[in-house]
Coordinates of C-alpha atoms and ligand atoms in Angstrom, one line a residue:
M20 CA 0.0 0.0 0.0
V21 CA 1.3 3.4 -0.9
F22 CA 1.9 5.7 2.2
R23 CA 0.3 9.0 1.8
L24 CA 0.6 11.7 4.5
Q25 CA -2.7 13.0 5.6
P26 CA -3.2 16.8 6.3
G27 CA -2.0 17.3 10.0
A28 CA 0.1 14.3 10.0
L29 CA 3.2 16.1 11.2
N30 CA 1.2 17.6 14.1
H31 CA 0.0 14.2 15.0
Y32 CA 3.4 12.7 14.9
L33 CA 4.8 15.6 17.1
Q34 CA 2.0 15.3 19.7
T35 CA 2.1 11.5 19.9
P36 CA 4.5 10.0 22.5
A37 CA 7.2 8.0 20.7
E38 CA 5.9 4.6 21.9
Q39 CA 2.4 5.4 20.6
R40 CA 3.5 6.2 17.1
S41 CA 2.4 3.9 14.4
Q42 CA 5.0 1.8 12.5
D43 CA 4.1 3.8 9.3
E44 CA 4.6 7.2 11.1
R45 CA 8.1 6.0 12.5
S46 CA 9.2 4.6 9.2
H47 CA 8.1 7.7 7.2
I48 CA 10.0 10.3 9.3
I49 CA 13.6 11.0 8.6
K50 CA 15.6 13.4 11.0
T51 CA 18.5 15.4 10.1
D52 CA 19.8 18.9 10.8
V53 CA 19.6 20.7 7.6
V54 CA 17.5 19.9 4.5
I55 CA 18.7 21.2 1.2
A56 CA 16.2 21.0 -1.7
G57 CA 18.2 20.9 -5.0
S58 CA 21.7 19.6 -5.9
G59 CA 23.0 22.2 -8.4
P60 CA 26.1 24.5 -7.6
V61 CA 24.2 26.7 -5.2
A62 CA 22.7 23.8 -3.2
A63 CA 26.2 22.3 -3.3
T64 CA 27.6 25.6 -1.8
Y65 CA 25.3 25.4 1.1
A66 CA 26.2 21.7 1.7
R67 CA 30.0 22.4 1.4
I68 CA 30.0 25.5 3.7
I69 CA 27.8 23.9 6.4
L70 CA 29.8 20.6 6.3
E71 CA 33.1 22.4 6.5
E72 CA 32.4 25.1 8.9
H73 CA 29.9 23.5 11.2
P74 CA 31.5 20.7 13.4
T75 CA 28.6 18.3 13.5
A76 CA 25.5 19.3 11.4
R77 CA 24.1 16.6 9.2
V78 CA 22.8 17.6 5.8
T79 CA 20.2 15.9 3.8
M80 CA 20.1 16.9 0.0
V81 CA 16.9 16.1 -1.9
E82 CA 17.0 16.0 -5.7
I83 CA 14.0 15.5 -7.9
G84 CA 16.2 14.0 -10.6
A85 CA 18.3 10.9 -10.9
Q86 CA 22.1 10.7 -10.6
D87 CA 23.0 10.4 -14.3
G88 CA 26.6 9.8 -14.0
K89 CA 29.1 8.1 -11.8
I90 CA 30.4 11.2 -10.2
L91 CA 27.9 13.0 -7.9
G92 CA 26.9 16.1 -9.8
G93 CA 29.8 15.9 -12.3
H94 CA 29.8 17.9 -15.5
H95 CA 28.9 15.6 -18.4
K96 CA 31.2 17.4 -20.9
N97 CA 34.1 15.8 -19.0
S98 CA 33.7 12.7 -21.1
V99 CA 36.4 12.2 -23.7
K100 CA 33.6 11.6 -26.1
Y101 CA 32.4 15.3 -25.9
Q102 CA 35.9 16.7 -25.7
K103 CA 36.7 15.1 -29.0
D104 CA 33.2 15.8 -30.5
I105 CA 31.6 19.0 -29.0
D106 CA 28.6 18.8 -31.4
A107 CA 27.5 15.5 -29.8
F108 CA 27.1 17.4 -26.6
V109 CA 24.2 19.5 -28.1
N110 CA 22.0 16.3 -27.8
V111 CA 23.0 15.9 -24.2
I112 CA 21.8 19.4 -23.4
K113 CA 18.7 19.0 -25.4
G114 CA 17.9 15.8 -23.6
A115 CA 18.5 17.3 -20.2
L116 CA 16.4 20.6 -20.4
Q117 CA 12.7 20.3 -19.9
T118 CA 10.8 23.3 -21.0
V119 CA 9.0 25.1 -18.2
S120 CA 5.8 26.4 -19.9
V121 CA 4.4 25.2 -23.2
P122 CA 0.9 26.5 -24.3
P123 CA -1.1 23.8 -26.0
E124 CA -1.1 24.0 -29.7
D125 CA -4.5 24.5 -31.5
S126 CA -5.8 21.0 -30.9
Y127 CA -8.7 21.2 -33.4
L128 CA -8.1 18.6 -35.9
P129 CA -10.3 19.4 -39.0
T130 CA -9.5 16.2 -40.8
L131 CA -10.2 14.0 -37.8
G132 CA -12.7 11.5 -39.1
G133 CA -14.5 8.4 -37.7
D134 CA -15.4 8.2 -34.0
A135 CA -12.0 9.3 -32.6
W136 CA -12.5 11.1 -29.2
T137 CA -12.4 14.9 -29.4
T138 CA -13.7 17.8 -27.5
N139 CA -14.9 21.3 -28.0
K140 CA -13.1 22.3 -24.7
K141 CA -9.6 23.6 -24.2
Q142 CA -7.4 20.5 -24.1
V143 CA -5.3 20.3 -21.0
F144 CA -2.8 17.6 -21.5
H145 CA 0.0 16.7 -19.1
G146 CA 2.9 19.0 -19.6
S147 CA 1.0 21.8 -21.6
N148 CA -0.1 25.1 -19.9
P149 CA -3.5 26.4 -21.0
N150 CA -2.9 29.5 -18.9
Q151 CA 0.2 30.5 -20.9
V152 CA -0.3 33.6 -23.1
P153 CA 2.2 32.9 -25.9
N154 CA 3.5 36.4 -26.3
K155 CA 4.4 36.6 -22.6
N156 CA 6.2 33.3 -22.5
L157 CA 9.8 32.5 -22.0
K158 CA 9.3 29.8 -24.5
S159 CA 12.8 28.2 -24.4
S160 CA 13.2 28.4 -20.5
G161 CA 14.0 25.0 -19.2
I162 CA 14.8 23.1 -16.1
T163 CA 17.5 20.4 -15.7
R164 CA 16.3 17.7 -13.3
T165 CA 19.4 15.6 -12.4
V166 CA 21.9 15.5 -9.6
G167 CA 24.1 18.6 -10.2
G168 CA 21.3 20.4 -12.0
M169 CA 22.3 22.7 -15.0
A170 CA 26.0 22.4 -13.9
T171 CA 26.0 19.0 -15.6
H172 CA 26.1 20.8 -18.9
W173 CA 26.7 24.6 -18.4
T174 CA 29.2 26.7 -20.2
C175 CA 31.1 27.5 -17.1
N176 CA 31.4 31.0 -17.9
C177 CA 32.0 32.8 -14.5
P178 CA 32.3 36.6 -14.9
T179 CA 32.1 39.0 -12.1
P180 CA 29.4 41.5 -12.9
H181 CA 30.2 45.2 -13.9
E182 CA 29.2 47.7 -11.3
E183 CA 26.2 48.7 -13.4
E184 CA 25.0 45.2 -13.0
I185 CA 25.1 45.4 -9.3
V186 CA 22.7 48.1 -8.2
H187 CA 20.2 46.4 -5.8
N188 CA 22.5 43.8 -4.2
P189 CA 22.2 44.5 -0.5
I190 CA 25.6 42.8 0.3
P191 CA 28.3 45.6 0.8
K192 CA 30.9 45.8 -1.9
A193 CA 33.8 45.0 0.4
E194 CA 32.1 41.9 1.7
R195 CA 30.9 41.0 -1.8
D196 CA 34.6 41.0 -3.0
V197 CA 35.7 38.5 -0.3
L198 CA 32.7 36.3 -1.0
Y199 CA 33.4 36.4 -4.8
E200 CA 36.9 35.2 -4.1
R201 CA 35.7 32.2 -2.1
A202 CA 33.1 31.6 -4.9
A203 CA 35.9 31.5 -7.4
K204 CA 37.8 28.9 -5.4
L205 CA 34.7 26.8 -4.9
L206 CA 33.9 26.9 -8.6
N207 CA 37.6 26.3 -9.5
I208 CA 37.6 29.3 -11.9
H209 CA 40.6 29.8 -14.1
P210 CA 41.0 32.5 -16.9
N211 CA 44.2 31.2 -18.6
E212 CA 43.5 27.7 -19.5
Y213 CA 43.2 28.5 -23.2
N214 CA 46.3 30.7 -23.5
D215 CA 48.2 28.1 -25.6
S216 CA 45.4 27.7 -28.1
I217 CA 46.2 29.1 -31.6
R218 CA 42.6 29.9 -32.3
H219 CA 42.1 31.6 -29.0
T220 CA 45.1 33.7 -29.5
I221 CA 44.0 34.6 -33.2
V222 CA 40.5 35.6 -32.0
K223 CA 41.7 37.5 -29.1
E224 CA 44.4 39.5 -30.9
T225 CA 42.0 40.3 -33.8
L226 CA 39.5 41.7 -31.4
L227 CA 42.1 43.7 -29.5
K228 CA 43.3 45.2 -32.8
G229 CA 39.9 45.9 -34.2
L230 CA 38.2 47.2 -31.0
K231 CA 41.0 49.4 -29.6
S232 CA 38.7 51.6 -27.5
R233 CA 37.4 48.5 -25.8
D234 CA 40.7 46.7 -25.1
N235 CA 40.0 46.6 -21.4
S236 CA 36.9 44.6 -21.9
I237 CA 38.4 42.0 -24.2
V238 CA 39.7 39.2 -21.8
N239 CA 40.1 35.5 -21.6
M240 CA 36.7 34.1 -20.5
P241 CA 36.9 33.3 -16.7
L242 CA 35.9 29.6 -16.8
A243 CA 35.2 27.2 -14.1
V244 CA 37.6 24.7 -15.7
E245 CA 41.1 23.3 -15.3
R246 CA 43.2 21.9 -18.1
R247 CA 44.2 18.3 -17.2
K248 CA 47.8 17.8 -16.2
D249 CA 47.8 14.1 -17.3
N250 CA 46.6 15.0 -20.8
P251 CA 46.5 18.7 -21.6
D252 CA 44.3 17.9 -24.7
Y253 CA 41.5 17.7 -22.3
V254 CA 40.0 19.9 -19.6
T255 CA 37.9 19.3 -16.5
W256 CA 34.8 21.3 -16.3
S257 CA 33.5 22.2 -12.9
G258 CA 30.2 20.8 -11.7
A259 CA 28.4 20.6 -8.5
N260 CA 31.0 17.8 -7.5
T261 CA 33.6 20.5 -7.6
V262 CA 31.8 22.8 -5.2
L263 CA 31.1 19.9 -2.9
G264 CA 34.8 18.8 -2.8
D265 CA 35.5 15.5 -1.0
I266 CA 32.1 14.7 0.2
E267 CA 33.3 11.2 1.4
Q268 CA 35.2 12.7 4.3
Y269 CA 31.9 13.6 6.0
G270 CA 30.7 10.2 6.2
D271 CA 27.1 9.8 7.1
R272 CA 26.9 13.6 7.9
F273 CA 25.9 13.9 4.2
Q274 CA 22.9 12.1 2.6
L275 CA 21.5 12.5 -0.9
L276 CA 18.0 11.5 -1.8
T277 CA 17.5 11.3 -5.6
E278 CA 14.3 11.1 -7.6
T279 CA 12.5 12.6 -4.6
R280 CA 10.2 15.6 -5.0
V281 CA 10.2 18.2 -2.3
T282 CA 6.5 18.8 -2.1
N283 CA 6.2 21.5 0.5
L284 CA 7.6 23.0 3.6
V285 CA 5.6 22.2 6.8
R286 CA 4.8 24.5 9.6
P287 CA 3.1 23.3 12.7
M288 CA -0.7 23.8 12.5
L289 CA -3.1 25.2 15.0
D290 CA -6.8 25.1 14.1
G291 CA -6.0 24.3 10.6
L292 CA -3.7 27.4 10.2
P293 CA 0.2 27.4 10.1
V294 CA 1.7 29.0 13.1
G295 CA 5.1 30.4 14.1
E296 CA 8.2 31.5 12.2
D297 CA 9.7 28.2 11.9
I298 CA 9.5 25.4 9.3
R299 CA 9.5 22.0 11.1
A300 CA 9.8 19.6 8.1
V301 CA 9.7 19.1 4.4
Q302 CA 7.2 16.8 2.9
V303 CA 8.8 14.8 0.2
R304 CA 7.6 12.1 -2.2
N305 CA 9.8 9.2 -3.4
L306 CA 8.9 9.2 -7.1
H307 CA 9.7 5.6 -7.6
N308 CA 7.1 4.2 -5.2
N309 CA 5.0 7.5 -4.7
E310 CA 5.4 7.2 -0.9
D311 CA 5.4 10.4 1.2
Y312 CA 8.0 11.2 3.9
F313 CA 8.6 14.0 6.4
I314 CA 12.1 15.1 6.9
L315 CA 12.3 16.8 10.2
A316 CA 15.3 19.4 10.6
D317 CA 16.4 22.5 12.3
A318 CA 17.0 24.5 9.1
F319 CA 15.8 24.4 5.5
V320 CA 17.4 25.6 2.2
V321 CA 15.4 25.6 -1.0
A322 CA 17.8 25.9 -4.0
C323 CA 15.9 24.5 -6.9
G324 CA 16.6 27.2 -9.5
A325 CA 14.8 30.4 -10.3
I326 CA 11.6 28.6 -11.1
G327 CA 11.6 25.5 -8.8
T328 CA 12.4 27.6 -5.6
P329 CA 9.3 29.9 -5.8
Q330 CA 7.2 26.9 -7.0
I331 CA 8.0 25.0 -3.7
L332 CA 7.4 28.3 -1.7
F333 CA 4.0 28.8 -3.4
N334 CA 3.0 25.1 -2.8
S335 CA 3.9 25.7 0.8
D336 CA 1.5 28.6 1.1
I337 CA 4.5 30.9 1.5
R338 CA 3.4 33.6 -0.9
P339 CA 4.9 37.1 -0.2
Q340 CA 3.8 39.6 -2.7
P341 CA 7.3 39.8 -4.4
L342 CA 7.4 36.0 -5.0
G343 CA 8.1 35.2 -8.6
R344 CA 8.1 39.0 -9.5
Y345 CA 11.0 41.3 -10.7
L346 CA 11.9 38.5 -13.1
C347 CA 14.7 39.3 -15.5
E348 CA 15.9 37.2 -18.3
Q349 CA 18.6 38.0 -20.9
S350 CA 18.0 38.3 -24.6
I351 CA 20.6 36.4 -26.8
A352 CA 21.8 37.3 -30.2
F353 CA 23.8 34.6 -31.8
C354 CA 25.7 33.8 -35.0
Q355 CA 28.6 31.6 -36.0
I356 CA 31.4 32.7 -38.3
V357 CA 34.1 31.0 -40.4
L358 CA 37.3 32.6 -39.7
K359 CA 38.9 34.9 -42.4
R360 CA 41.4 33.5 -44.7
Q361 CA 44.0 36.1 -43.9
L362 CA 44.0 35.1 -40.3
I363 CA 44.4 31.5 -41.0
D364 CA 47.1 31.9 -43.6
L365 CA 49.3 33.7 -41.0
I366 CA 49.3 30.7 -38.7
P367 CA 52.3 28.7 -40.3
N368 CA 54.4 31.9 -40.2
N369 CA 54.1 32.4 -36.4
P370 CA 57.4 31.2 -34.8
E371 CA 55.4 30.1 -31.6
W372 CA 53.3 27.8 -33.4
K373 CA 55.7 26.6 -36.2
K374 CA 56.7 23.3 -34.4
R375 CA 53.0 22.2 -33.7
V376 CA 51.9 23.1 -37.1
E377 CA 54.7 21.2 -38.7
E378 CA 54.1 18.3 -36.6
H379 CA 50.5 18.3 -37.6
H380 CA 51.3 18.6 -41.3
K381 CA 53.7 15.7 -41.0
A382 CA 51.0 13.5 -39.3
F383 CA 48.2 14.6 -41.6
P384 CA 49.7 15.7 -44.9
N385 CA 46.2 15.7 -46.6
D386 CA 44.7 18.2 -44.2
P387 CA 44.8 21.6 -45.9
L388 CA 44.2 23.4 -42.6
H389 CA 47.4 24.3 -40.5
I390 CA 45.5 23.9 -37.2
P391 CA 46.4 20.8 -35.1
Y392 CA 43.4 18.9 -34.4
N393 CA 43.9 19.1 -30.6
D394 CA 44.2 22.9 -30.6
P395 CA 41.8 24.1 -27.9
E396 CA 38.8 26.2 -28.9
P397 CA 38.8 30.0 -28.4
Q398 CA 37.3 31.3 -25.1
V399 CA 37.2 35.0 -25.3
Q400 CA 34.9 37.4 -23.5
I401 CA 34.0 41.0 -24.3
S402 CA 32.9 42.2 -20.8
Y403 CA 30.0 44.5 -20.1
S404 CA 31.0 48.2 -20.3
H405 CA 29.1 51.4 -19.9
D406 CA 29.1 52.2 -23.6
F407 CA 28.4 48.6 -24.7
P408 CA 26.1 47.4 -21.9
W409 CA 26.0 43.7 -22.8
H410 CA 28.1 40.6 -22.2
C411 CA 29.6 38.8 -25.1
Q412 CA 31.0 35.2 -25.6
V413 CA 33.3 34.7 -28.5
H414 CA 34.0 31.0 -28.4
R415 CA 33.2 27.6 -29.7
D416 CA 30.8 25.6 -27.6
A417 CA 27.8 23.4 -27.7
F418 CA 24.4 24.4 -26.5
S419 CA 21.0 23.1 -27.3
Y420 CA 21.7 24.8 -30.8
G421 CA 24.8 25.8 -32.8
D422 CA 26.2 22.5 -33.8
V423 CA 28.4 22.7 -36.9
G424 CA 28.0 19.1 -38.1
P425 CA 29.3 18.3 -41.5
R426 CA 28.7 21.9 -42.7
A427 CA 32.2 23.0 -42.0
D428 CA 35.5 22.3 -40.3
S429 CA 34.8 23.1 -36.6
R430 CA 38.3 24.4 -36.2
L431 CA 37.3 27.4 -38.5
I432 CA 34.1 28.3 -36.6
V433 CA 33.7 30.9 -33.9
D434 CA 30.3 31.3 -32.0
L435 CA 29.2 34.7 -31.0
R436 CA 26.7 35.0 -28.1
F437 CA 25.7 38.4 -26.9
F438 CA 23.5 38.7 -23.9
G439 CA 21.3 41.7 -23.2
K440 CA 19.9 42.9 -19.9
Q441 CA 16.1 43.4 -19.0
E442 CA 14.8 46.3 -17.2
I443 CA 13.5 45.4 -13.7
S444 CA 9.7 45.4 -13.5
V445 CA 7.4 44.2 -10.8
D446 CA 5.1 43.0 -13.5
N447 CA 7.6 40.7 -15.0
R448 CA 7.0 37.4 -13.3
V449 CA 6.4 33.7 -13.1
R450 CA 3.2 32.7 -11.3
F451 CA 1.8 29.5 -10.2
G452 CA -1.9 30.2 -9.8
P453 CA -4.4 33.0 -9.8
D454 CA -3.5 36.0 -7.7
D455 CA -6.8 35.7 -5.8
E456 CA -8.2 32.1 -5.4
K457 CA -11.7 33.4 -5.2
R458 CA -11.6 35.5 -8.3
V459 CA -10.0 33.3 -10.9
G460 CA -11.5 35.0 -13.9
N461 CA -10.2 33.3 -17.2
W462 CA -7.6 31.3 -15.1
L463 CA -7.9 27.6 -15.5
P464 CA -7.3 26.3 -11.9
G465 CA -5.5 23.1 -10.9
V466 CA -3.0 22.8 -13.6
T467 CA 0.1 21.1 -12.6
D468 CA 3.6 20.4 -14.2
I469 CA 4.4 16.8 -15.0
Y470 CA 5.8 16.3 -11.5
G471 CA 2.5 17.3 -9.9
L472 CA 3.5 20.8 -8.6
P473 CA 1.7 24.1 -9.6
Q474 CA 2.4 24.8 -13.2
P475 CA 4.5 27.9 -13.7
T476 CA 3.3 30.6 -16.2
F477 CA 5.3 33.5 -17.4
E478 CA 4.2 37.0 -17.8
V479 CA 7.2 38.7 -19.3
T480 CA 7.6 41.4 -21.8
R481 CA 10.6 43.5 -22.8
S482 CA 10.3 47.2 -22.5
A483 CA 10.9 49.8 -25.2
K484 CA 14.3 50.4 -23.5
D485 CA 15.1 46.7 -23.7
Q486 CA 14.2 46.5 -27.3
D487 CA 16.4 49.5 -28.2
N488 CA 19.3 48.0 -26.2
D489 CA 18.8 44.7 -28.1
H490 CA 18.9 46.5 -31.3
N491 CA 22.2 48.1 -30.5
L492 CA 23.5 44.8 -29.2
M493 CA 22.8 43.1 -32.5
K494 CA 24.5 45.9 -34.5
D495 CA 27.6 45.5 -32.3
M496 CA 27.6 41.7 -32.7
C497 CA 27.6 42.1 -36.5
D498 CA 30.5 44.6 -36.2
V499 CA 32.5 42.2 -34.1
A500 CA 31.6 39.3 -36.4
N501 CA 32.9 41.3 -39.4
L502 CA 36.3 41.6 -37.9
L503 CA 36.6 37.8 -37.5
G504 CA 35.1 36.3 -40.7
A505 CA 32.0 35.5 -42.8
Y506 CA 28.7 34.1 -41.4
L507 CA 28.4 30.3 -41.5
P508 CA 25.4 29.7 -43.8
G509 CA 22.4 28.7 -41.6
S510 CA 23.9 30.6 -38.6
N511 CA 23.3 34.2 -39.6
P512 CA 22.8 36.8 -36.9
Q513 CA 19.6 36.0 -35.0
F514 CA 17.9 36.6 -31.7
M515 CA 17.2 33.3 -29.9
E516 CA 13.9 32.4 -28.4
P517 CA 13.1 34.1 -25.1
G518 CA 14.2 32.2 -22.0
L519 CA 17.1 30.3 -23.9
A520 CA 19.8 32.1 -21.8
L521 CA 18.6 30.2 -18.7
H522 CA 19.7 33.0 -16.6
I523 CA 16.4 34.1 -14.9
T524 CA 17.0 36.3 -11.8
G525 CA 14.8 38.1 -9.3
T526 CA 12.1 35.5 -8.5
T527 CA 13.2 35.1 -4.9
R528 CA 15.3 38.3 -4.7
I529 CA 17.3 39.2 -1.7
G530 CA 17.0 42.7 -0.4
K531 CA 16.5 45.1 2.6
D532 CA 12.8 45.7 2.2
P533 CA 10.3 42.9 2.6
K534 CA 8.0 44.8 0.3
T535 CA 10.3 44.3 -2.7
S536 CA 12.2 41.1 -1.8
V537 CA 11.6 37.6 -0.7
A538 CA 14.6 37.1 1.5
N539 CA 17.0 39.4 3.6
P540 CA 20.6 40.0 2.6
E541 CA 21.5 36.7 4.1
S542 CA 18.9 34.9 1.9
R543 CA 16.7 34.0 4.8
V544 CA 13.0 34.3 3.8
W545 CA 11.3 37.3 5.5
D546 CA 9.2 36.2 8.5
F547 CA 11.0 32.9 8.9
Q548 CA 13.7 32.0 11.2
N549 CA 15.0 28.9 9.6
L550 CA 14.1 29.0 5.9
W551 CA 16.7 30.1 3.2
V552 CA 16.4 30.4 -0.5
G553 CA 19.3 29.9 -3.0
G554 CA 20.0 30.2 -6.7
N555 CA 19.8 32.8 -9.5
G556 CA 16.4 33.8 -8.3
C557 CA 18.1 35.5 -5.3
I558 CA 20.0 37.9 -7.5
P559 CA 17.9 41.3 -7.2
D560 CA 19.6 42.8 -10.3
S561 CA 19.3 42.9 -14.0
T562 CA 22.6 41.4 -15.2
A563 CA 23.8 40.7 -18.7
C564 CA 26.6 38.3 -17.6
N565 CA 26.2 34.7 -16.4
P566 CA 24.8 34.6 -12.9
T567 CA 26.3 31.4 -11.3
K568 CA 29.3 33.0 -9.6
T569 CA 27.0 35.7 -8.1
S570 CA 24.6 33.0 -7.0
V571 CA 27.3 31.1 -5.3
M572 CA 28.7 34.3 -3.7
I573 CA 25.2 35.0 -2.3
A574 CA 24.9 31.5 -1.0
I575 CA 28.1 31.4 0.9
K576 CA 26.7 34.2 3.0
G577 CA 23.4 32.5 3.4
A578 CA 25.2 29.3 4.5
R579 CA 27.1 31.1 7.2
A580 CA 23.9 32.8 8.6
L581 CA 22.4 29.3 8.7
I582 CA 25.3 28.0 10.7
H583 CA 25.0 30.9 13.1
Y584 CA 21.4 30.1 13.5
L585 CA 22.1 26.5 14.3
E586 CA 24.8 27.5 16.8
K587 CA 22.5 29.9 18.5
K588 CA 19.8 27.3 18.6
N589 CA 22.0 24.8 20.1
K590 CA 23.2 27.2 22.8
S591 CA 19.6 28.0 23.8
Q592 CA 18.9 24.5 24.3
Y593 CA 21.3 24.2 27.2
Ligands
KBG1397 O1 26.5 30.5 -23.9 C1 25.7 29.9 -22.9 C2 25.9 30.6 -21.7 O2 27.3 30.5 -21.2 C3 25.0 30.3 -20.7 O3 25.3 30.1 -19.5 C4 23.6 30.0 -21.2 O4 23.0 29.2 -20.3 O5 23.4 29.6 -22.4 C5 24.3 30.1 -23.4 C6 24.0 29.5 -24.7 O6 22.7 29.8 -25.2

C-alpha cells in the first residue's frame, strides 16, 4: 500500500508520545539537521560550507532527478567523447532540459474522421499550460532535473558583474569582493587555461586590434575549468561535485535522496492554520514508489533554480507579494562565423606555433588546414561596459543549438553569443496560480506540471528600452563578427527564443525591504527564522553576464547565516 501523508500528519506525529506512534509514522519520518532541496552548484555551496564550517551538522540533500553519471553532480562534458566531438554534446543538453511552460497547440483537428475522441473544450494535457499567453512566455526556458542540475552541462562562464549590473544587491561591496573570491575557489575558476590555443590567440588578438577603444573589456573568459595535467588535450569542467569537494570525508553527515520531490515546507498547524516563524519539516515524495515522507530538521534551504524555488514556496502557502516577480531574463543574439582566410594563412608563419603546425602537417599531410586537431577552442569574453552594456562570449561551444556538423570544419568556426539585460519590473513574473483564489477569472485552476507541482506561467515582456538595447547589441555583434570572418550559412545573426539564456533572476530576490524582496541579505526568507532560498532567483539585479558565480557568492553568506542560526539554537537548548 502506498503511504500518503494526511493533512495534519506532522502535528499528530509531534504530539504523539514515541511509543504510541504507528509503524508507518515512524518509518516515514527522517531526521537530520539541515535539509537542502536541490543539488546544483548553489545547493552544493550550502552543503559544502555547512559541512566544512559547522563541526557536526548533518545535511540531507533532496533532488527531484536521478544521478545520471558516476560522479555525484559531475559535468557531463568531461567525457572524452564530448571533448573530441563537441557537437555531440548538443544532444545531451537537449535531452537534459525540460521546457517550463508550453501553451497547448490549437488542438482542433479538422481532418479527424470516424469516431475518434475529441472535445470542444480547451485541451489540458499533461505538460502543457493552457494559462500561458504565448507572447508573454519565455518559451525556451528549461529546467534540468538531475543530480548537479544545470551544472552538468553549463558553459562554465563565470564573470564578475560590472558595477552597473550590481545596483540592488544588499551585500556591501567589500564583503561581496571577499565572497566572490571564495566563490571563485569553490567553482575552480581559471582565466588562462586556453592561453596556448592558436585559435584563442588569433581571435583575441583580432578583437584587440579591431576594437581598440574596448581593449580593457576583451579578456580571456573566466571559466570554471582546469586543463588536465595528465593529458593537456582535455580539460575538467566544474560541476556541483567541484563545489562539494571531497564529500566522502563527512561520512554519514551527508545524505543525498534522488528522484525525490520536495512537495512542500511544513509548519506546525493550529486550528487548521500554520503558526510560528519556523519550518518543522519538508514533505517529500519518493517518485519511484510515490510514498510520502517527512524530513524533520532545524534549518531548510530551497535551492531548486529560479523557477523551482518559488514553486515550492508557493506550494507551501508561503506567498509573499514579491514571490516570482521582478523577473529578468537576458536576450541572446547569436551567430557563427568562419574565420577569415588572412587570419588562417598567417598561422604557419608564427614562430611560436611553427613546431606544432609542422608536426600536424607531417602526421596529416592531406589536411589543408594548418591547425592541429587538438588545438583548444577559443574562449574570449568581451565584458560588459558602460558604452556597450552587454556581455559577449566569443568562443566555440555546444548548447542546445549551434552544432556545426558536417557543414564546415569546426576548427574554423567561432560562435558569438551576446547577452542583453532586461529592465527590472514588478510586472515581469512567473506565477503558479491566480492572484486571488476566489476570483480566478479566465484562469484555469488546478493545472500542474508533470511532477504534480503548480504549473509555472510566465508573464514577461521586454520594455521599449530593452528593445532599443537589443537593437544596438545586435549591431555590435555584427560589427564584431565582421572583424573575424563571414557568417556560416544557416547561422546568420539572429535573436534566440526568449528564455534560452537560462539566466532568470529576481524571482526570490534578496533585499533590505520585505515589500520588494523575498529574503533578507542573508537569503533568509522574511518572516521565517530557519528558511533560506538559494539560486539565481536571489539575484536582485538585472545582469547581462552569467549569474552562477554571483549566486554562489550570495549562497556562501546564506550558509554562514544558517550555521550561526544552528549555533544559537544549540546554545539556547542548554
Ligand atoms: O553560452 C551559454 C551561456 O554561457 C550560458 O550560460 C547560457 O545558459 O546559455 C548560453 C547558450 O545559449
